[in-house]
Coordinates of C-alpha atoms in Angstrom, one line a residue:
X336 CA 23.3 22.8 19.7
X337 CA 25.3 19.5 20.8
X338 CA 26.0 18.8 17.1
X339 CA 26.8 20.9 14.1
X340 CA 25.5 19.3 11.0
X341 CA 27.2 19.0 7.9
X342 CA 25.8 20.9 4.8
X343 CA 22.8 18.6 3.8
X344 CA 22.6 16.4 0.7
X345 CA 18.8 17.6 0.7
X346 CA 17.0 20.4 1.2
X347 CA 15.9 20.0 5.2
X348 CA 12.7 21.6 6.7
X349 CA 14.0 24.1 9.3
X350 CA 10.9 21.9 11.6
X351 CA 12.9 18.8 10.9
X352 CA 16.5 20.4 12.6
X353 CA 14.3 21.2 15.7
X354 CA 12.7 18.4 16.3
X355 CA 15.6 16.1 15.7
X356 CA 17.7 18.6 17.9
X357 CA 14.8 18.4 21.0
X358 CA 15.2 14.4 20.4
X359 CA 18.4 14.3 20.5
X360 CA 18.5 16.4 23.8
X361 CA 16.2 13.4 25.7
X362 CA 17.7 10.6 24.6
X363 CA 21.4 10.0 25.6
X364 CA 21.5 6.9 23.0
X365 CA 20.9 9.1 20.2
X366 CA 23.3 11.5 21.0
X367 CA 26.0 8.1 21.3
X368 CA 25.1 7.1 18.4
X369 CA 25.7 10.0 16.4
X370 CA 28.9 10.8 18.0
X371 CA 29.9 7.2 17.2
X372 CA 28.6 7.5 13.8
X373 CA 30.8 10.4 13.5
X374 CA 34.0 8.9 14.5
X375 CA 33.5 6.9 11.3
X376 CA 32.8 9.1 8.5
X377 CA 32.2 12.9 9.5
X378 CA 29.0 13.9 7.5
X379 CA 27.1 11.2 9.7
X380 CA 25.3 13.6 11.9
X381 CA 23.7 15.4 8.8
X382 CA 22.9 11.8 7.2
X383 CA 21.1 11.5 10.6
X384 CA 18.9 14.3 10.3
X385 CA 18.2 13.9 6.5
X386 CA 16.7 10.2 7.8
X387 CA 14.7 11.9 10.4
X388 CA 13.1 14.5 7.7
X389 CA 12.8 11.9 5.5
X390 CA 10.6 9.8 8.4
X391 CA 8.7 13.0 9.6
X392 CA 8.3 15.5 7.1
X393 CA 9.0 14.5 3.5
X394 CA 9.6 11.1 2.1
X395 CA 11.2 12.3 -1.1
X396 CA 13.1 15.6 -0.2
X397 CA 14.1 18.2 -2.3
X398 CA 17.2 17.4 -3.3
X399 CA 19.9 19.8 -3.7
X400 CA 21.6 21.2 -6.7
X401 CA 24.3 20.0 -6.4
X402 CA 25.0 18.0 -3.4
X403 CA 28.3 18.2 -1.8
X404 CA 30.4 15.6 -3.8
X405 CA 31.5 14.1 -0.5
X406 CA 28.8 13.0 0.6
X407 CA 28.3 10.3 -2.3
X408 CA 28.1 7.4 0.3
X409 CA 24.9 9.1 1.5
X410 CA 23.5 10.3 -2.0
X411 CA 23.8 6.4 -2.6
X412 CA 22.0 5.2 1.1
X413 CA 19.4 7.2 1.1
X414 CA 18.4 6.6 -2.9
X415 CA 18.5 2.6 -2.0
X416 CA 16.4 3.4 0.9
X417 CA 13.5 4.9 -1.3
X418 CA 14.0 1.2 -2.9
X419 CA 12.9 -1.1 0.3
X420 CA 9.9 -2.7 0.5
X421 CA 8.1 -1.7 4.1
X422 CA 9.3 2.5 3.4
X423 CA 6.9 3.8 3.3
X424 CA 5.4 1.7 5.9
X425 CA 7.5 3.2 8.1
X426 CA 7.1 6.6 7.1
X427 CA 3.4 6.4 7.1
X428 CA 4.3 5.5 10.8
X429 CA 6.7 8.4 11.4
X430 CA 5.0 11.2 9.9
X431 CA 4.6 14.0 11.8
X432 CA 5.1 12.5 14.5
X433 CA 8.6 13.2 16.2
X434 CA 9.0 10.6 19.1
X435 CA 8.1 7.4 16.4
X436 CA 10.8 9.1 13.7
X437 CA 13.5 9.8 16.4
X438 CA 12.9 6.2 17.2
X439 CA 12.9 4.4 14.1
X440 CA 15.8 7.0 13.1
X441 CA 18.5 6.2 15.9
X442 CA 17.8 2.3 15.3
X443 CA 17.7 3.2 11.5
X444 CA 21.2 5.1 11.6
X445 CA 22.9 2.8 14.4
X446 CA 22.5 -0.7 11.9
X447 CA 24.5 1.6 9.3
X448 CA 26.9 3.0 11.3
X449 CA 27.7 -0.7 12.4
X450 CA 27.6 -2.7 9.5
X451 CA 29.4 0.4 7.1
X452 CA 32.6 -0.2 6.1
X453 CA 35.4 1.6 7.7
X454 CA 37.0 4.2 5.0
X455 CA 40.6 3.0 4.9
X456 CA 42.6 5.0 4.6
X457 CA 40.3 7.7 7.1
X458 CA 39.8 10.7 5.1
X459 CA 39.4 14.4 5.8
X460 CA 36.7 16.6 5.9
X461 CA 36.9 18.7 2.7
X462 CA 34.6 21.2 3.8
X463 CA 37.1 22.4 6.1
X464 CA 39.7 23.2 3.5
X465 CA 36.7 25.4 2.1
X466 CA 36.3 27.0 5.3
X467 CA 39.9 28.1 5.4
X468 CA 40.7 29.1 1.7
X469 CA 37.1 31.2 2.2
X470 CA 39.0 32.9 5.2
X471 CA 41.8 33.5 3.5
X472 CA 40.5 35.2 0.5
X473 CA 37.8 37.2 2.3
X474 CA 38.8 38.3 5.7
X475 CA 42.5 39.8 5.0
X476 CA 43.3 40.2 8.4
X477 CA 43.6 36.4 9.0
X478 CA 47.5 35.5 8.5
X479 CA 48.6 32.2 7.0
X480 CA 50.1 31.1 10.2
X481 CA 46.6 32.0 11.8
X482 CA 45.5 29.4 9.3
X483 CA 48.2 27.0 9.9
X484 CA 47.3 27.1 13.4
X485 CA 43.8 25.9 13.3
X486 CA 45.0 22.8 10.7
X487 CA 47.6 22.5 13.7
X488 CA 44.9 22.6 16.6
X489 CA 42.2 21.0 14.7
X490 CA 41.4 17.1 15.2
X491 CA 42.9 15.4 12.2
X492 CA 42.8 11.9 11.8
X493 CA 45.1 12.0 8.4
X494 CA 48.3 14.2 7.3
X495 CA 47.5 17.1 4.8
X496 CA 49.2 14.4 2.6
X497 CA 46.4 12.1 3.4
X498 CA 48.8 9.2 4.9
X499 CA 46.4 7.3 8.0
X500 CA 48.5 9.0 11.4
X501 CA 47.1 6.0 13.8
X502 CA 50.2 6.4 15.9
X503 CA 52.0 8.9 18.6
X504 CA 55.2 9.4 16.3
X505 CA 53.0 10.3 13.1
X506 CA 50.6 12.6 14.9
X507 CA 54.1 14.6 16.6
X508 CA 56.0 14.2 13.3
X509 CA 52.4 16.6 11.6
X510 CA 52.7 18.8 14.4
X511 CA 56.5 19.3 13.4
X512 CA 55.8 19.9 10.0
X513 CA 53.0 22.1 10.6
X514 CA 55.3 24.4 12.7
X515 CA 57.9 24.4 10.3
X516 CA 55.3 25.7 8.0
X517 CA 54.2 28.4 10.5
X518 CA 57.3 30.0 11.1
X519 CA 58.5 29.9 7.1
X520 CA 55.3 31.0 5.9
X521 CA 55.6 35.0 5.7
X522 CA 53.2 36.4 3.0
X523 CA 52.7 33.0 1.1
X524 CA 48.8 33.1 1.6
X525 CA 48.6 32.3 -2.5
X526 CA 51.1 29.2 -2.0
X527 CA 48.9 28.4 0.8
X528 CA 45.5 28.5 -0.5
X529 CA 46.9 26.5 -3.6
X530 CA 48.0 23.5 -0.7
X531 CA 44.9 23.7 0.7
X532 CA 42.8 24.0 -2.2
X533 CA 45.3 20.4 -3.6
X534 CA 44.5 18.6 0.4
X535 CA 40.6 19.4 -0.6
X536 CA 40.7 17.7 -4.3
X537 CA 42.5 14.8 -2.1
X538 CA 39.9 13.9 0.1
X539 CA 36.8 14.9 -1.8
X540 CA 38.6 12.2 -4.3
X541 CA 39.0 9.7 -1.5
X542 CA 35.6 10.6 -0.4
X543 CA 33.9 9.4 -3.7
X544 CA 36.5 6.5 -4.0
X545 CA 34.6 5.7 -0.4
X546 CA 31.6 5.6 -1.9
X547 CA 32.2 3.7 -5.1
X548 CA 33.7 0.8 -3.4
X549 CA 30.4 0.2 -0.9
X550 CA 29.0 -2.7 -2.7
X551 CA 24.7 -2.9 -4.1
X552 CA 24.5 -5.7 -2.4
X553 CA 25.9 -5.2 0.8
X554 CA 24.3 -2.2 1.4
X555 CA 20.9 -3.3 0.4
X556 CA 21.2 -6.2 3.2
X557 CA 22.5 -3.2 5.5
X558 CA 19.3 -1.2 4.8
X559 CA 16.6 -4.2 4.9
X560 CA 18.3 -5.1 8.6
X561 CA 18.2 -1.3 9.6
X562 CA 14.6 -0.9 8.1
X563 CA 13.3 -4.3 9.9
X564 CA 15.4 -3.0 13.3
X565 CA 13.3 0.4 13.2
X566 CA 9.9 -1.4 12.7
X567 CA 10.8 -3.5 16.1
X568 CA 11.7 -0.9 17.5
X569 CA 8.2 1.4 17.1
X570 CA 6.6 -1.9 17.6
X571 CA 8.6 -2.1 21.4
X572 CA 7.9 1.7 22.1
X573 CA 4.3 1.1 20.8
X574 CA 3.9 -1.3 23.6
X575 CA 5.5 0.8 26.3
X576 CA 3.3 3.4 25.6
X577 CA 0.1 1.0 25.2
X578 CA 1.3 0.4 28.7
X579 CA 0.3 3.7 30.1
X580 CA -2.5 4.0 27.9
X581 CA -0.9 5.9 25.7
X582 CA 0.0 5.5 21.9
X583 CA 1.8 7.6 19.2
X584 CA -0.8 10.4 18.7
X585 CA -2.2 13.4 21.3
X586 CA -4.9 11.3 23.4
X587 CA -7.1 13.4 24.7
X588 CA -9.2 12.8 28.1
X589 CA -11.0 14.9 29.7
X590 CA -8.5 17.9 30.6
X591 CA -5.4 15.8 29.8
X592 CA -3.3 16.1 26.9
X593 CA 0.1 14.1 26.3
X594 CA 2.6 16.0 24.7
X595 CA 4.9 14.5 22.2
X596 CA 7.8 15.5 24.8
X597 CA 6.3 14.6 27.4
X598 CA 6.0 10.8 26.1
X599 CA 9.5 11.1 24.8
X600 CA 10.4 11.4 29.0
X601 CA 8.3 8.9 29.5
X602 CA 10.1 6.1 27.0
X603 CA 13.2 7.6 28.0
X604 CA 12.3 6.0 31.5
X605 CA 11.2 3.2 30.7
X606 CA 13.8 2.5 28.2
X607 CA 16.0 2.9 31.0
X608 CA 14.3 0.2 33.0
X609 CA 14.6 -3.6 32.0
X610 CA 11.7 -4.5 34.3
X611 CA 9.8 -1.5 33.2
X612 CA 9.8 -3.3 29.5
X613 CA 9.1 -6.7 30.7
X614 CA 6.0 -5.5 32.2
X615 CA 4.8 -3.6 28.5
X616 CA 5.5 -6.5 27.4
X617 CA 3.5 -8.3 29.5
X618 CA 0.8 -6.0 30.0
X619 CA 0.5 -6.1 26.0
X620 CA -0.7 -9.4 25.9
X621 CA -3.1 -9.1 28.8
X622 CA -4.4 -5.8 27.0
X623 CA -5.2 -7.7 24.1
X624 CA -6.8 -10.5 26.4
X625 CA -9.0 -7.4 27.8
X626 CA -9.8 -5.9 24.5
X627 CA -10.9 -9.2 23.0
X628 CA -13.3 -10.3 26.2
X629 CA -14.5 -6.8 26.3
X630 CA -15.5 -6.4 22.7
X631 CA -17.3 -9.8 23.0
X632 CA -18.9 -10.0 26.5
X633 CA -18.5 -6.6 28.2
X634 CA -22.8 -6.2 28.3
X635 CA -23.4 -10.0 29.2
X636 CA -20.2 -10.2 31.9
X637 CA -20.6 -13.6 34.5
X638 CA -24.1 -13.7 32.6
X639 CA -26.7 -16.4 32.8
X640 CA -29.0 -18.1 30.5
X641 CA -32.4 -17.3 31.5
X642 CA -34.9 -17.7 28.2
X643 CA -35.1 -17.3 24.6
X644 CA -35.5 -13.8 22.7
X645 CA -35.6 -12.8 19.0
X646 CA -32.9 -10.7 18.1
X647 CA -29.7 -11.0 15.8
X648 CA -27.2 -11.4 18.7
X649 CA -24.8 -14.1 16.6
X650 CA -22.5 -14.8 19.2
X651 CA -25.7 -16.4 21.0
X652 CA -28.0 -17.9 18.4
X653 CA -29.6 -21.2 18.8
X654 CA -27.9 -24.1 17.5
X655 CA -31.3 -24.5 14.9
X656 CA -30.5 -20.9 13.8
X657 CA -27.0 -21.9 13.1
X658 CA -28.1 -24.9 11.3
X659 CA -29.8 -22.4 8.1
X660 CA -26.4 -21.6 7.7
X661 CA -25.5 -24.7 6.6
X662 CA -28.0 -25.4 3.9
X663 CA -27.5 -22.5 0.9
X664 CA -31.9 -22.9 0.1
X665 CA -32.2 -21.9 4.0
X666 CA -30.0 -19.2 3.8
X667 CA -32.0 -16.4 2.6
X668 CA -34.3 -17.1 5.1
X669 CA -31.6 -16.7 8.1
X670 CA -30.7 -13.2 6.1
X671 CA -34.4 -12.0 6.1
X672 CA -34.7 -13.1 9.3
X673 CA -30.9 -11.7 10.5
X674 CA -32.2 -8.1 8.9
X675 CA -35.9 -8.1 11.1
X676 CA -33.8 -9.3 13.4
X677 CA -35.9 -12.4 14.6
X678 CA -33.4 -15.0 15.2
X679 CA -34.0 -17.1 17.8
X680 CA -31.1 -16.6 20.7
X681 CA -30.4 -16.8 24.2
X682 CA -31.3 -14.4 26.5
X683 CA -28.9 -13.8 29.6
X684 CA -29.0 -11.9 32.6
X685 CA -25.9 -9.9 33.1
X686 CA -24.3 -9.3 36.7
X687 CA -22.0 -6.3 35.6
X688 CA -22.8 -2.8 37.1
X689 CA -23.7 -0.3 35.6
X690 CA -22.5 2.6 36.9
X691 CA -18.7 1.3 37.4
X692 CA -16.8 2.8 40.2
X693 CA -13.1 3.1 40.8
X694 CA -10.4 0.4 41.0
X695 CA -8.2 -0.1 44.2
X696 CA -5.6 -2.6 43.9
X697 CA -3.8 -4.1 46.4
X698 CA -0.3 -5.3 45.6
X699 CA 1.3 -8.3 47.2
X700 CA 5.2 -6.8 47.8
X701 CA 6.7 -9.9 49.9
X702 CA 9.5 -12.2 49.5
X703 CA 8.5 -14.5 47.5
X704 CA 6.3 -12.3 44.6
X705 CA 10.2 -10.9 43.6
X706 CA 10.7 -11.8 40.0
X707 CA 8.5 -13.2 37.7
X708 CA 5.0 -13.0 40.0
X709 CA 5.6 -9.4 40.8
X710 CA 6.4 -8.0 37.0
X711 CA 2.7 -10.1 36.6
X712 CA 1.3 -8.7 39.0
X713 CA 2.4 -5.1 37.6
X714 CA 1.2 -6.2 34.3
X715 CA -2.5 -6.9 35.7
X716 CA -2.2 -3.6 37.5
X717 CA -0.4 -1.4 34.4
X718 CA -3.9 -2.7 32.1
X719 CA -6.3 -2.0 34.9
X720 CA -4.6 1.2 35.2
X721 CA -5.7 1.3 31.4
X722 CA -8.7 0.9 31.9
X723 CA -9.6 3.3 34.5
X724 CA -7.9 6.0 32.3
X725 CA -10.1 5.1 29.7
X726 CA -13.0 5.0 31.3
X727 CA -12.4 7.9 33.5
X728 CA -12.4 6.7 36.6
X729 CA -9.8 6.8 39.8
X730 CA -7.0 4.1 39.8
X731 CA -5.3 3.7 43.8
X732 CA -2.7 1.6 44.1
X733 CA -1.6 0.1 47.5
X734 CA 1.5 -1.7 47.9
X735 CA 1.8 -4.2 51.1
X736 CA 3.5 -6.7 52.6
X737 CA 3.2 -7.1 56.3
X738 CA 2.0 -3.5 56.4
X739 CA 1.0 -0.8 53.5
X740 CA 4.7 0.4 52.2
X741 CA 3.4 2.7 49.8
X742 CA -0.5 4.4 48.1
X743 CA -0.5 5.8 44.9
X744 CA -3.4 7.8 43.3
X745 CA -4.1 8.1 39.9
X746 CA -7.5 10.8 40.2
X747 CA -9.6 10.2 36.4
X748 CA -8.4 12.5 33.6
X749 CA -5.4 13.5 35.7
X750 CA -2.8 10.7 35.7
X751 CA 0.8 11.5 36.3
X752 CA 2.3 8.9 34.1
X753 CA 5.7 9.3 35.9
X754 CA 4.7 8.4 38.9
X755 CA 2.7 5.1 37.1
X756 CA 6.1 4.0 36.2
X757 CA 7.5 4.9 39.6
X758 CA 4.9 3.0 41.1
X759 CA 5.5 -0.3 38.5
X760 CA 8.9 0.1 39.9
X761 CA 8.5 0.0 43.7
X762 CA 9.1 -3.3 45.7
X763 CA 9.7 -3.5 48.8
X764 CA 10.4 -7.1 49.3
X765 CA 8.7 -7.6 52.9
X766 CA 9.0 -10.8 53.9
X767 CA 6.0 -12.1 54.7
X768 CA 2.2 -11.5 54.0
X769 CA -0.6 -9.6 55.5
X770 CA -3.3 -9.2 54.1
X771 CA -5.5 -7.0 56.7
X772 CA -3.6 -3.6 56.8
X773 CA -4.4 -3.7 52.7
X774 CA -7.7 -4.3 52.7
X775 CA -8.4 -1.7 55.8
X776 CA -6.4 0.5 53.7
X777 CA -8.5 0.1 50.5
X778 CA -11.8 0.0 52.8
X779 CA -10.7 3.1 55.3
X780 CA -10.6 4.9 50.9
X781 CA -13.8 4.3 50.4
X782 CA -15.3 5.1 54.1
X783 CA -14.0 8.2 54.4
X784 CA -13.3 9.2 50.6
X785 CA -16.8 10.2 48.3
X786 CA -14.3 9.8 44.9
X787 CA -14.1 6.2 46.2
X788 CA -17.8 5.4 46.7
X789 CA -18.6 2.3 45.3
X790 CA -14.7 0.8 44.3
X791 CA -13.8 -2.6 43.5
X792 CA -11.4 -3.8 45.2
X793 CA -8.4 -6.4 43.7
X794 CA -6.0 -7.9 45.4
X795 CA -3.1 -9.7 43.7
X796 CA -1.2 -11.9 46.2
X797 CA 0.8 -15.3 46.1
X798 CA 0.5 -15.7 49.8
X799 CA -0.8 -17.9 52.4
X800 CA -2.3 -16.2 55.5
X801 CA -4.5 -15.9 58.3
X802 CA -7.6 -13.3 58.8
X803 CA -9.2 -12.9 62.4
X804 CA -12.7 -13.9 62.7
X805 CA -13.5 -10.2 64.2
X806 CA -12.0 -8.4 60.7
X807 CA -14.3 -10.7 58.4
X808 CA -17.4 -9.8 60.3
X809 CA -16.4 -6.8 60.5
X810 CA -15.5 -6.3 56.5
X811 CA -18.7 -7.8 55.5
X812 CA -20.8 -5.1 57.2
X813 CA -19.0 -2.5 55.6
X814 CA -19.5 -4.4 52.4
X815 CA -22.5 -4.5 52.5
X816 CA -22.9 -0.7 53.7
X817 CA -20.6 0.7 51.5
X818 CA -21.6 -1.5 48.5
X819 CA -18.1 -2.6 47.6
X820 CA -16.8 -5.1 45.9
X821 CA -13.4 -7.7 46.8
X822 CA -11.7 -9.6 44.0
X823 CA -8.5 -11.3 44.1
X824 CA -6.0 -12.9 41.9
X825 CA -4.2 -15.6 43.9
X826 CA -0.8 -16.6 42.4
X827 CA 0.5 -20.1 42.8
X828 CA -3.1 -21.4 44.7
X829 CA -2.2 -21.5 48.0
X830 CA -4.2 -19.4 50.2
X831 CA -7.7 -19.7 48.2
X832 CA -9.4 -21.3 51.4
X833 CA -9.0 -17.9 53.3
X834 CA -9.2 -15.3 50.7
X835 CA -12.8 -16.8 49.9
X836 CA -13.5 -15.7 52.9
X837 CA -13.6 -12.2 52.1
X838 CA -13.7 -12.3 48.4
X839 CA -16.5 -12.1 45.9
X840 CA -14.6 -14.0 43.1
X841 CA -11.2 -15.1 43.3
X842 CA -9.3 -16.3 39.6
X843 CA -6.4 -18.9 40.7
X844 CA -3.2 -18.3 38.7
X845 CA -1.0 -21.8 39.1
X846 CA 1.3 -20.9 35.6
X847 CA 2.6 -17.4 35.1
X848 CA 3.4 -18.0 31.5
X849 CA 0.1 -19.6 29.9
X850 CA -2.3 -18.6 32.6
X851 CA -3.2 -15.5 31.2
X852 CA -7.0 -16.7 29.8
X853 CA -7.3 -17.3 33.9
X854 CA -8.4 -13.9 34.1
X855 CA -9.8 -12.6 31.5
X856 CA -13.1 -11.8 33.3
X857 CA -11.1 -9.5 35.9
X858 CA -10.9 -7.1 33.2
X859 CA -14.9 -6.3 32.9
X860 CA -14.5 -4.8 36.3

């Protein structure tokens, strides 16, 4: 156990301690937190876990009978908490679910412990006084010097008069007067008890006077800031997860399963990682991009008009279809006709495969894609990555720059989400551009490889460069044997001339930040 928690204001779910223990061991921020918390007022760690049951388990816990008197300030928290608009929100989030309620808990705890007052002066912990007089009255063997000896050794922030000891001098002048005690105190366990049983009633007082002084107000504002900082905080991990194709529950695909620790690791790391979350980030939007033009076009992608049909397909009606809307005597016509569907629409002719086959992208790593057109480029690769895991099929990833620096497979139902963010991670800053050792890469794959048969190949690249004569004739004939397919995202325009050599559809990205609808079709691949 890194932490020993205080007793609890409310009756905790033995399920609760664990899980907030096994969080606490993968994240190094929660365990700072708490320690900090603690240096402030010393029941913090249990207030900790008391939020984490209250976000997991139980929303209104038991509450004891009755609850340690100095832990007032906490009684007071968590019955305000119950208060807030958006709780149960966030507990309908949380429950049972132990990586969103760690989450939301450290970001919950961490806006108290910086915006509670400081307890001036500090005050003890009463419970220890307990702990000694209990000693003393049932175990005879322990002496009152024994006793004296752990008040002596034991981290004290306040004299057993309760006077602050902020200084050197203060701290030695204790130590003095807790030897002096030692060495006079013979058989005076009663006298003893009595002194600690007196430095209790002291800081259990100061304890509640603690507590009485926080102010409604202030602590109300405290809790609405923590409660809002805990929702943006799901809401960021949502999207690093979302990322990986992942969210808060236990996806399962095929033979994979995603443990709740395992995704803890895996937020750990990118948490870790500033370009790791610009690229969830990123990748967020272009996942709702894909979602969107999915949902609405994903059976009629790069169609064509070709006649007119009956049917009830509103997104392509006929403008004279549209027009009964308008008129309310015409409408119950268009609702007959919208239930038999027999609405006159457009009939198109789609170009999509069918059968889709796996997704090999080639990653631009030279010079100039450091920055901003790299974390894009990761972003286009982190949702196609989405996609493949959705739709079970293989993902390769091949990084280049003047040569192929690095191949990463992600096989369908298998995906090691580590190496994913390894992968979003690698850069290997090149130089310049070559496009032919990618592409003979990605088409030497599919060759010689039957899980490849059929891929579509992407390439995302910013660069300008040059492709011999002999390697286009030679790449169309294995195109056309191997029936694959070449795609590329060209960033910053320059290059388009040459990459149409060899491409079946290029999308031209000239602005990283509002270019996003530029390729909205690469996701129906």
């Amino acid at each position: 156990m890194l932490y020993d928690f205080e007793p609890l204001v409310y009756r905790v779910a033995s399920i609760s301690k664990l899980f907030w223990q096994e969080y606490l061991n993968y994240f190094e921020d929660a365990r700072t937190m708490v320690r900090v918390g603690t240096s402030k007022l010393f029941a913090f760690p249990s207030f900790t876990l008391e939020v984490f049951h209250r976000l997991y388990y139980e929303s209104e816990p038991e509450e004891l009978d009755p609850p340690p008197p100095e832990s007032a300030w906490a009684t007071r928290l968590h019955r305000e908490f119950q208060q807030l608009i958006g709780c149960d929100e966030l507990v309908e989030q949380c429950q049972g679910n132990q990586l969103a309620a760690g989450l939301a808990t450290v970001e919950y705890c961490r806006q108290v412990y910086e915006k509670l007052p400081l307890p001036i002066p500090r005050f003890p912990n009463p419970q220890q006084y307990r702990d000694l007089i209990k000693q003393l009255k049932h175990q005879p063997k322990t002496t009152p010097s024994g006793v004296f000896e752990q008040i002596l050794t034991s981290p004290q922030t306040t004299s057993p008069t309760g006077l602050p000891l902020p200084k050197t001098r203060q701290l030695r002048e204790r130590e003095q007067w807790l030897r002096q005690m030692i060495e006079d105190s013979g058989d005076r366990t009663l006298e003893l008890i009595q002194l600690l049983q007196q430095e209790g009633k002291q800081a259990v007082w100061q304890a509640q006077q603690y507590a009485k002084s926080l102010d409604e107000t202030q602590i109300r504002q405290m809790l609405r800031a923590a409660l809002n900082a805990a929702h943006e905080k799901l809401s960021e991990a949502s999207g690093w997860l979302e990322m990986l194709g992942l969210s808060w529950g236990n996806e399962v695909g095929g033979e994979l399963r995603v443990s709740s620790a395992e995704k803890m690791a895996l937020a750990q790391k990118i948490a870790g990682y500033a370009k790791l979350k610009q690229i969830a980030l990123l990748a967020g939007r272009f996942q709702q991009i894909a979602e969107r033009k999915r949902r609405s076009q994903a059976l009629d992608a790069f169609g064509e008009i070709t006649t007119i049909e009956l049917g009830d397909n509103l997104s392509r009606l006929l403008p004279s279809e549209l027009q009964k809307l308008s008129t309310s005597d015409l409408f119950p016509l268009f609702a007959l006709s919208y239930y038999d569907r027999s609405l006159l629409q457009y009939k198109t002719r789609g170009k999509e495969k069918q059968c889709k086959g796996p997704l090999v992208v080639c990653l631009d790593s030279s010079g100039s894609m450091d920055g901003l057109p790299d974390i894009w480029a990761k972003a286009v690769t982190a949702v196609l990555g989405q996609i493949a895991y959705r739709e079970g099929r293989h993902l390769r990833v091949i990084h280049f720059a003047t040569r192929v620096c690095r191949v990463d497979d992600f096989p369908p139902h298998h995906h090691d989400f580590s190496r994913l963010l390894e992968s979003m991670l690698a850069f290997y800053n090149g130089g310049g551009t070559a496009w032919e050792p990618a592409i003979l890469s990605a088409t030497e794959c599919i060759e010689r490889q039957q899980q490849f048969k059929r891929a579509d190949i992407v390439m995302v690249t910013d660069g300008k460069c040059d492709v011999k004569r002999e390697f286009l004739e030679q790449l169309k004939v294995k195109k056309q044997q191997l029936e694959f397919s070449i795609y590329g995202v060209l960033i910053g325009g320059a290059g388009s001339r040459q990459m149409q050599q060899f491409c079946d559809r290029i999308w031209v990205v000239k602005d990283l930040i509002s270019d996003e609808i530029a390729i909205e079709e690469l996701f129906l691949l």
